[in-house]
Coordinates of C-alpha atoms in Angstrom, one line a residue:
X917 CA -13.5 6.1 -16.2
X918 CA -17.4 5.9 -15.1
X919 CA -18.6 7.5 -11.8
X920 CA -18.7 5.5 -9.2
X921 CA -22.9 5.1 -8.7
X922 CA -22.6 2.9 -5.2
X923 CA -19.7 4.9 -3.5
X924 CA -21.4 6.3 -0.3
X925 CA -18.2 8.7 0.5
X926 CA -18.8 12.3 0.7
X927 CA -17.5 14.4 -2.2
X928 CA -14.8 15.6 0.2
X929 CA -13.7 12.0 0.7
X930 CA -12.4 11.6 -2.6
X931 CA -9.4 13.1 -3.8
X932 CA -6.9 13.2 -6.6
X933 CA -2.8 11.7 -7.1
X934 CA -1.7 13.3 -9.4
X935 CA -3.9 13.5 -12.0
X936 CA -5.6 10.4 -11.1
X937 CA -8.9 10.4 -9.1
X938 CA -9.6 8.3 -6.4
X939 CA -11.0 7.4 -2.8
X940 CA -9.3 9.3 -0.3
X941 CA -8.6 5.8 1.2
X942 CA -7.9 2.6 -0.4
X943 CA -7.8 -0.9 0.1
X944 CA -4.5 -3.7 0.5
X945 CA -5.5 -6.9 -1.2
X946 CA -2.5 -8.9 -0.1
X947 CA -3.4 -10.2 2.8
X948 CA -6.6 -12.1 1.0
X949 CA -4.3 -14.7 -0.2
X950 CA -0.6 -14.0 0.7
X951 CA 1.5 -13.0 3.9
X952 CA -0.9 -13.4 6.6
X953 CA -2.6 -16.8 7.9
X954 CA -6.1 -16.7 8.0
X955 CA -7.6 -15.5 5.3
X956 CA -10.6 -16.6 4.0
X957 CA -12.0 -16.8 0.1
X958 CA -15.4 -15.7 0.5
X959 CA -15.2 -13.1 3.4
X960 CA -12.1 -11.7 1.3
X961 CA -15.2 -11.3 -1.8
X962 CA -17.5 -9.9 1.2
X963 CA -14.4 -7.4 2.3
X964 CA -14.4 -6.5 -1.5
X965 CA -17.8 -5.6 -1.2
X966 CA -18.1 -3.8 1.8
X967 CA -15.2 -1.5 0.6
X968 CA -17.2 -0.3 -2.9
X969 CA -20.5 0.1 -0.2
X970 CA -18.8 2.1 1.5
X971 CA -16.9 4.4 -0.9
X972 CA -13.3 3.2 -1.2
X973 CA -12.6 2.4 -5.1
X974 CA -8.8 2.1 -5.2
X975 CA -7.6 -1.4 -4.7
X976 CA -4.1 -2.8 -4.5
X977 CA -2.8 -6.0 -5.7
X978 CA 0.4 -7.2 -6.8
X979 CA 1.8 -10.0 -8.7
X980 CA 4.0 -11.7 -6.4
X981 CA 1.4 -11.6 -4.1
X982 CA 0.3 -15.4 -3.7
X983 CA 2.3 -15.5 -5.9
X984 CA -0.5 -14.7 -8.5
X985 CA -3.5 -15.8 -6.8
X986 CA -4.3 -12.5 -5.2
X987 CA -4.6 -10.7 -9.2
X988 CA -6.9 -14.4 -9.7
X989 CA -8.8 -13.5 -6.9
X990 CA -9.5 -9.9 -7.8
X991 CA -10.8 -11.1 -11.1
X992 CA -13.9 -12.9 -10.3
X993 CA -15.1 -9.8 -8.4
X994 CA -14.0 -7.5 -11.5
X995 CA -16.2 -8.7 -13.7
X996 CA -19.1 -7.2 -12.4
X997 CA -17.4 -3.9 -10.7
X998 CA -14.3 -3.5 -13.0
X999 CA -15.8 0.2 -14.4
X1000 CA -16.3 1.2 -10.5
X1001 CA -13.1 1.1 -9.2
X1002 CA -9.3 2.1 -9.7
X1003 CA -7.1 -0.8 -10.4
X1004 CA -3.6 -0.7 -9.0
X1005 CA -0.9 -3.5 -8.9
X1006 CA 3.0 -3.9 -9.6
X1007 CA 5.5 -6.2 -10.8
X1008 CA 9.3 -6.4 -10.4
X1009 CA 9.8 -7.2 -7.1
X1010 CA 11.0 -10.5 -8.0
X1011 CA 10.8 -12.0 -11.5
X1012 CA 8.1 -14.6 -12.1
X1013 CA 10.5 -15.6 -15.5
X1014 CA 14.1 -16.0 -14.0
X1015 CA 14.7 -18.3 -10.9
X1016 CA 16.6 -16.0 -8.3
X1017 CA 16.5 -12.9 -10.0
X1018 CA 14.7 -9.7 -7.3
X1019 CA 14.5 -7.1 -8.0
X1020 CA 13.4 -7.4 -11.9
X1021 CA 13.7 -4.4 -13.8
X1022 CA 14.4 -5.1 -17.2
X1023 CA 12.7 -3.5 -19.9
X1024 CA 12.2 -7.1 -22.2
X1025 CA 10.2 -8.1 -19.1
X1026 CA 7.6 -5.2 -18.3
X1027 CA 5.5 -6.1 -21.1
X1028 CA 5.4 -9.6 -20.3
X1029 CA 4.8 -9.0 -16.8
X1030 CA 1.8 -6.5 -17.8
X1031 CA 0.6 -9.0 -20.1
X1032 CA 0.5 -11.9 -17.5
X1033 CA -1.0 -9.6 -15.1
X1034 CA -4.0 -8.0 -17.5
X1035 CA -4.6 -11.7 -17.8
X1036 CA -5.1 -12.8 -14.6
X1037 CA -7.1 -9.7 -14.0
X1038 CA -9.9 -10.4 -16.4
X1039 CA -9.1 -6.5 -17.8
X1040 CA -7.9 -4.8 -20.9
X1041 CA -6.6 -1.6 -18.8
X1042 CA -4.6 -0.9 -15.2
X1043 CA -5.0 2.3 -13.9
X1044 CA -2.3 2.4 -11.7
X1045 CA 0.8 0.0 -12.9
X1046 CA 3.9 0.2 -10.2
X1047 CA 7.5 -0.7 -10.5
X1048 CA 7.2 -2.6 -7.2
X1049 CA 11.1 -2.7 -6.7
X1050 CA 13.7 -0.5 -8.4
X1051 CA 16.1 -3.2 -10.1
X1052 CA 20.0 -1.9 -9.4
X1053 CA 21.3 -3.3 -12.4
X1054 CA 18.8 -1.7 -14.8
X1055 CA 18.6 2.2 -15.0
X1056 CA 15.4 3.4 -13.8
X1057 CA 15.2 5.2 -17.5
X1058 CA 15.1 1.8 -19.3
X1059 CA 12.3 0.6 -17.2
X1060 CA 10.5 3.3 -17.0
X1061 CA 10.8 3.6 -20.7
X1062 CA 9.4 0.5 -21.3
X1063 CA 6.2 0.9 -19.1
X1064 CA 5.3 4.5 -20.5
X1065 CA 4.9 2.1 -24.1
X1066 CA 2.2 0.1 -22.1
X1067 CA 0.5 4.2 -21.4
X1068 CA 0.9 4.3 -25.1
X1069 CA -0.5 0.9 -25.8
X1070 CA -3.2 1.6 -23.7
X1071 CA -2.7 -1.1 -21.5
X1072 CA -1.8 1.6 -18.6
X1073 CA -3.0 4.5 -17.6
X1074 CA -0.7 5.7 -14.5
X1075 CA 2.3 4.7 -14.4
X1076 CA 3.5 4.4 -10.3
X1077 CA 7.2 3.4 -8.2
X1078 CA 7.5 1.6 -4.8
X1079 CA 10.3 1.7 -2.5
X1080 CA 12.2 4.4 -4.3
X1081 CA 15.1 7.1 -3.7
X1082 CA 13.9 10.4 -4.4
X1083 CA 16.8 10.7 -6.9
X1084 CA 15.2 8.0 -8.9
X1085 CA 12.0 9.1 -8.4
X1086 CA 13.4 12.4 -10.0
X1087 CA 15.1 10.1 -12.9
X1088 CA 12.3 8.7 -13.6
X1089 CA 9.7 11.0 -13.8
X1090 CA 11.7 12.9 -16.3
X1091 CA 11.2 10.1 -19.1
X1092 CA 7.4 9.6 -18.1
X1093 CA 5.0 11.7 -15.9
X1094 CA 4.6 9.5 -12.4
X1095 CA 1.4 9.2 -10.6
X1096 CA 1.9 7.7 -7.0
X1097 CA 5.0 6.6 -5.4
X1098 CA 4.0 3.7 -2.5
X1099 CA 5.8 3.5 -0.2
X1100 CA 5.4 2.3 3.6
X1101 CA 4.2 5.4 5.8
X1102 CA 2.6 5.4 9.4
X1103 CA 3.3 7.0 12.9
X1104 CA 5.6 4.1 13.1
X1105 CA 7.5 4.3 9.9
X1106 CA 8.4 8.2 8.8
X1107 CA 11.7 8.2 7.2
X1108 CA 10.2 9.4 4.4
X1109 CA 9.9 12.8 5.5
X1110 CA 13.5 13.8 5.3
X1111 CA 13.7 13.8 1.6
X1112 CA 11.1 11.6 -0.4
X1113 CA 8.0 13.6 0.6
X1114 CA 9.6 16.7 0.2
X1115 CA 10.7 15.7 -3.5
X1116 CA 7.4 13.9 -4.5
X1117 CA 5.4 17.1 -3.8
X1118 CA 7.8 19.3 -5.8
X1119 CA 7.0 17.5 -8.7
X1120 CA 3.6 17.0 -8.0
X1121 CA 3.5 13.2 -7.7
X1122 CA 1.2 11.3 -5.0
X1123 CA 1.4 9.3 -2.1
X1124 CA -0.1 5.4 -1.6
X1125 CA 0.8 4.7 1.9
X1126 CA 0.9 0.9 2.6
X1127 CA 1.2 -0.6 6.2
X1128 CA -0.4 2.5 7.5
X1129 CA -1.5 -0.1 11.0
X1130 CA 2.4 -0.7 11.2
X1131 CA 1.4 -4.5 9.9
X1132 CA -1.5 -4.8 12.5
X1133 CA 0.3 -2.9 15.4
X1134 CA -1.4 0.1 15.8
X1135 CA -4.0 -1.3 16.0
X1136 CA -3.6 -2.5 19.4
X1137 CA -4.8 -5.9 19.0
X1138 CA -1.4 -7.3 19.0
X1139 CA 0.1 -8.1 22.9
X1140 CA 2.4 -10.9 21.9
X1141 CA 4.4 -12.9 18.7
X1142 CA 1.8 -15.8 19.6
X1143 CA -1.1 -14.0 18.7
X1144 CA 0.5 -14.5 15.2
X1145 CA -0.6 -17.3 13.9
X1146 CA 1.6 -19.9 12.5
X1147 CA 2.5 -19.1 9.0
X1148 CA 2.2 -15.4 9.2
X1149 CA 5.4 -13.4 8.2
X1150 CA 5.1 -10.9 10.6
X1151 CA 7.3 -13.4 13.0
X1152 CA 10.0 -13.1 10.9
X1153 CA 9.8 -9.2 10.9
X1154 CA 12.5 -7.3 13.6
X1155 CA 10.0 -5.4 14.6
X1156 CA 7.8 -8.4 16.5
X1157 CA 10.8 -9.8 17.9
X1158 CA 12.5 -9.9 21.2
X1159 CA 12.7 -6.0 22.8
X1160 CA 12.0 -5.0 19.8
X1161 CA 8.4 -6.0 19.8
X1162 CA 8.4 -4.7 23.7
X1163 CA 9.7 -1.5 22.7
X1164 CA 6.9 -1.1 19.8
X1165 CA 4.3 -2.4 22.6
X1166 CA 4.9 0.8 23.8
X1167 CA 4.5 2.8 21.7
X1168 CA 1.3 1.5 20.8
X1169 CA 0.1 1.6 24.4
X1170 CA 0.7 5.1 24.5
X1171 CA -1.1 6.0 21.1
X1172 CA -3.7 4.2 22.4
X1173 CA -4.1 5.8 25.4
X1174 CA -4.7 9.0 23.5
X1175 CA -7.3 6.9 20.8
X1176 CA -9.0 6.5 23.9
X1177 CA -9.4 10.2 25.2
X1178 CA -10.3 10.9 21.9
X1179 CA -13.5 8.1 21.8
X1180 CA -11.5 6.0 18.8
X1181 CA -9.9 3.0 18.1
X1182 CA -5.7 3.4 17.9
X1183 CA -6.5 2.2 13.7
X1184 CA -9.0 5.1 13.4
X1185 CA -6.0 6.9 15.3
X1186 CA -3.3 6.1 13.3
X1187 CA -5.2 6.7 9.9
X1188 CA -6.6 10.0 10.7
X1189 CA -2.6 10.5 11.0
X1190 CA -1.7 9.7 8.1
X1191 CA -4.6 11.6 6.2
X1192 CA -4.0 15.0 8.2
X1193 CA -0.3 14.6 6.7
X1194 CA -2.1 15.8 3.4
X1195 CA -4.5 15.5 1.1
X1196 CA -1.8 14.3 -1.7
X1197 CA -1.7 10.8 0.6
X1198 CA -4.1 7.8 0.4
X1199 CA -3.6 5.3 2.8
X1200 CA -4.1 1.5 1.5
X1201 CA -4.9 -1.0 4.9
X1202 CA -5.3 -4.2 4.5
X1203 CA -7.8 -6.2 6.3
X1204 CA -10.0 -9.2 4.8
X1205 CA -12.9 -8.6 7.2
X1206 CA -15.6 -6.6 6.3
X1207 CA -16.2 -4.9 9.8
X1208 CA -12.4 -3.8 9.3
X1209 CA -13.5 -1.8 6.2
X1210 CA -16.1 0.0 7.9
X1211 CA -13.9 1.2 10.9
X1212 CA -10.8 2.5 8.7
X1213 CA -13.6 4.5 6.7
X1214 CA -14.6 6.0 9.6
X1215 CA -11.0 7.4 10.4
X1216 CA -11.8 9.6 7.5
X1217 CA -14.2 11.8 10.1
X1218 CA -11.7 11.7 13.1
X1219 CA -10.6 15.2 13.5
X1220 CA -7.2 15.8 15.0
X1221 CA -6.5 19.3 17.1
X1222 CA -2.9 20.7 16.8
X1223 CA -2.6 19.4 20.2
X1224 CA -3.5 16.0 18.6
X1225 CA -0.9 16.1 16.4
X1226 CA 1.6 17.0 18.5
X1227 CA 1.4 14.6 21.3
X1228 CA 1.6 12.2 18.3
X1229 CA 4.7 13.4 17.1
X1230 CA 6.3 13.0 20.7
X1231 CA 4.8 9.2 20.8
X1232 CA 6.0 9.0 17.3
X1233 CA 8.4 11.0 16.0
X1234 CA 10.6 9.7 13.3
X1235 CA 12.6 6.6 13.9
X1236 CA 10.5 5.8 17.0
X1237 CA 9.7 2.2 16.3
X1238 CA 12.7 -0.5 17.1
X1239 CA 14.0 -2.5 14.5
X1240 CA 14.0 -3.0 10.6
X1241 CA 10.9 -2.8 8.3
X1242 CA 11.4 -6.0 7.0
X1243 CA 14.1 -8.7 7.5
X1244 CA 17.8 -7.4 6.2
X1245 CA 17.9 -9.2 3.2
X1246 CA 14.4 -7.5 2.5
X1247 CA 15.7 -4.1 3.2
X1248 CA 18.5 -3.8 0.8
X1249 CA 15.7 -3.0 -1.9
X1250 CA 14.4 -0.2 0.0
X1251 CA 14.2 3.5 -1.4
X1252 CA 16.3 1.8 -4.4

């Protein structure tokens, strides 16, 4: 791929999954047209370019997200940035062919989904092309078979997983060199640690951390459900409900007690977290506001002391935040 002329990031604030180069932090699309009320067309396009100003060149979309309006929206600002950035989005998580079926898995699909997806794009290549669930009733090897064709084809040129087991992560590597594996990571969500992270680095695959805010809530500017506005997901999530959401409050008051010692926001916090877990991780917020952009970026220069880090791990240590990630029926895809 060209360099990236207009990235303002240090050197040192780019690094590498994989074999894949790439901003050291990236950018969630789905919020600029799915998920979350409030979002707005033309500050999403201003958020878009605020990000390549100030260095970050991975962005993540998805096909389900809108669904397909987020890829559509993505497209119009392609055409004049496509060769600056890395392209990432996924498919499977729930079939845009057959009524009912999620996840969807099955090799006669990937190529259509690819297809529909380089379309609404505006592009002949995706960098980054996830399996966005693993489908139960397909073996990983089938699907994974069938997007390594789209590498051959051209059409691809990492192939990624989401939400996967580290035994099919293992699986599935062994028919076709994996990239990243995203998956959600933050002080609030760890359970990785156990045994994907571990297996992921033994085979020298990378991390793409989504909800690395905890959905918005380490960032501190959640009190309440109500400041959710109507429409927004997030108050269907057990974690914003009831003593849950209490419980969570927390937590988040004490992180952001220490943000404050340190002169930081709890975001800037919470991703300078994430990034000292190594360099093998990029972290993907989402925000559609530009001035959002510019304060994740600047995580990137928060430097955390041992003492830092572990103060964090006793505000945060694995399984610290109450409730589910997502609603149950939502969670039975999970590390599939």
């Amino acid at each position: 791929m060209a360099e990236h002329p207009t990235a303002r990031l240090p050197a040192m604030h780019r690094t590498t999954l994989s074999t894949m180069s790439t901003s050291a932090l990236g950018l969630g699309c789905m919020g600029m047209t799915f998920a979350y009320a409030g979002a707005d067309h033309d500050r999403s396009l201003r958020t878009l370019d605020r990000a390549l100003e100030e260095g970050i060149t991975l962005l993540d979309t998805a096909d389900i997200y809108g669904p397909r309006t987020n890829e559509e929206l993505l497209s119009g600002w392609l055409v004049d940035h496509r060769e600056e950035v890395e392209l990432a989005t996924k498919f499977g998580a729930y079939s845009l062919e057959v009524e009912g079926r999620s996840p969807d898995g099955r090799p006669e699909y990937v190529g259509r989904a690819c297809d529909a997806s380089l379309s609404r794009l505006g592009t002949d290549v995706i960098d980054l092309y996830y399996l966005h669930r693993v489908d139960p009733l397909v073996p990983i090897e089938e699907t994974v078979g069938a997007m390594a064709e789209l590498v051959t084809a051209g059409k691809v040129r990492h192939l990624g997983l989401s939400e996967a087991s580290a035994d099919t992560i293992r699986r599935a590597h062994a028919v076709h060199p994996i990239t990243a594996l995203q998956t959600e990571y933050s002080l609030w969500t760890r359970d990785i640690e156990a045994d994907i992270l571990p297996a992921i680095r033994e085979l020298g695959i990378g991390l793409v951390a989504y909800s690395p805010l905890g959905r918005g809530m380490l960032t501190g500017t959640i009190t309440a459900v109500d400041d959710l506005a109507e429409g927004d997901w997030r108050r269907t999530n057990p974690r914003f409900q009831g003593d849950n959401l209490q419980h969570n409050l927390d937590l988040v008051k004490a992180v952001t007690a220490l943000a404050e010692e340190k002169g930081v926001t709890p975001a800037q916090l919470a991703l300078a977290w994430v990034a000292a877990q190594g360099e093998d991780i990029v972290a993907i917020p989402g925000t559609t506001r530009p001035e959002r952009v510019s304060e994740n970026v600047a995580a990137l220069d928060v430097q955390l002391t041992a003492g830092d880090l572990a103060a964090l791990d006793r505000i945060a240590p694995l399984g610290a935040a109450a409730g589910g990630r997502y609603p149950e029926g939502a969670m039975r895809v999970l590390n599939g």
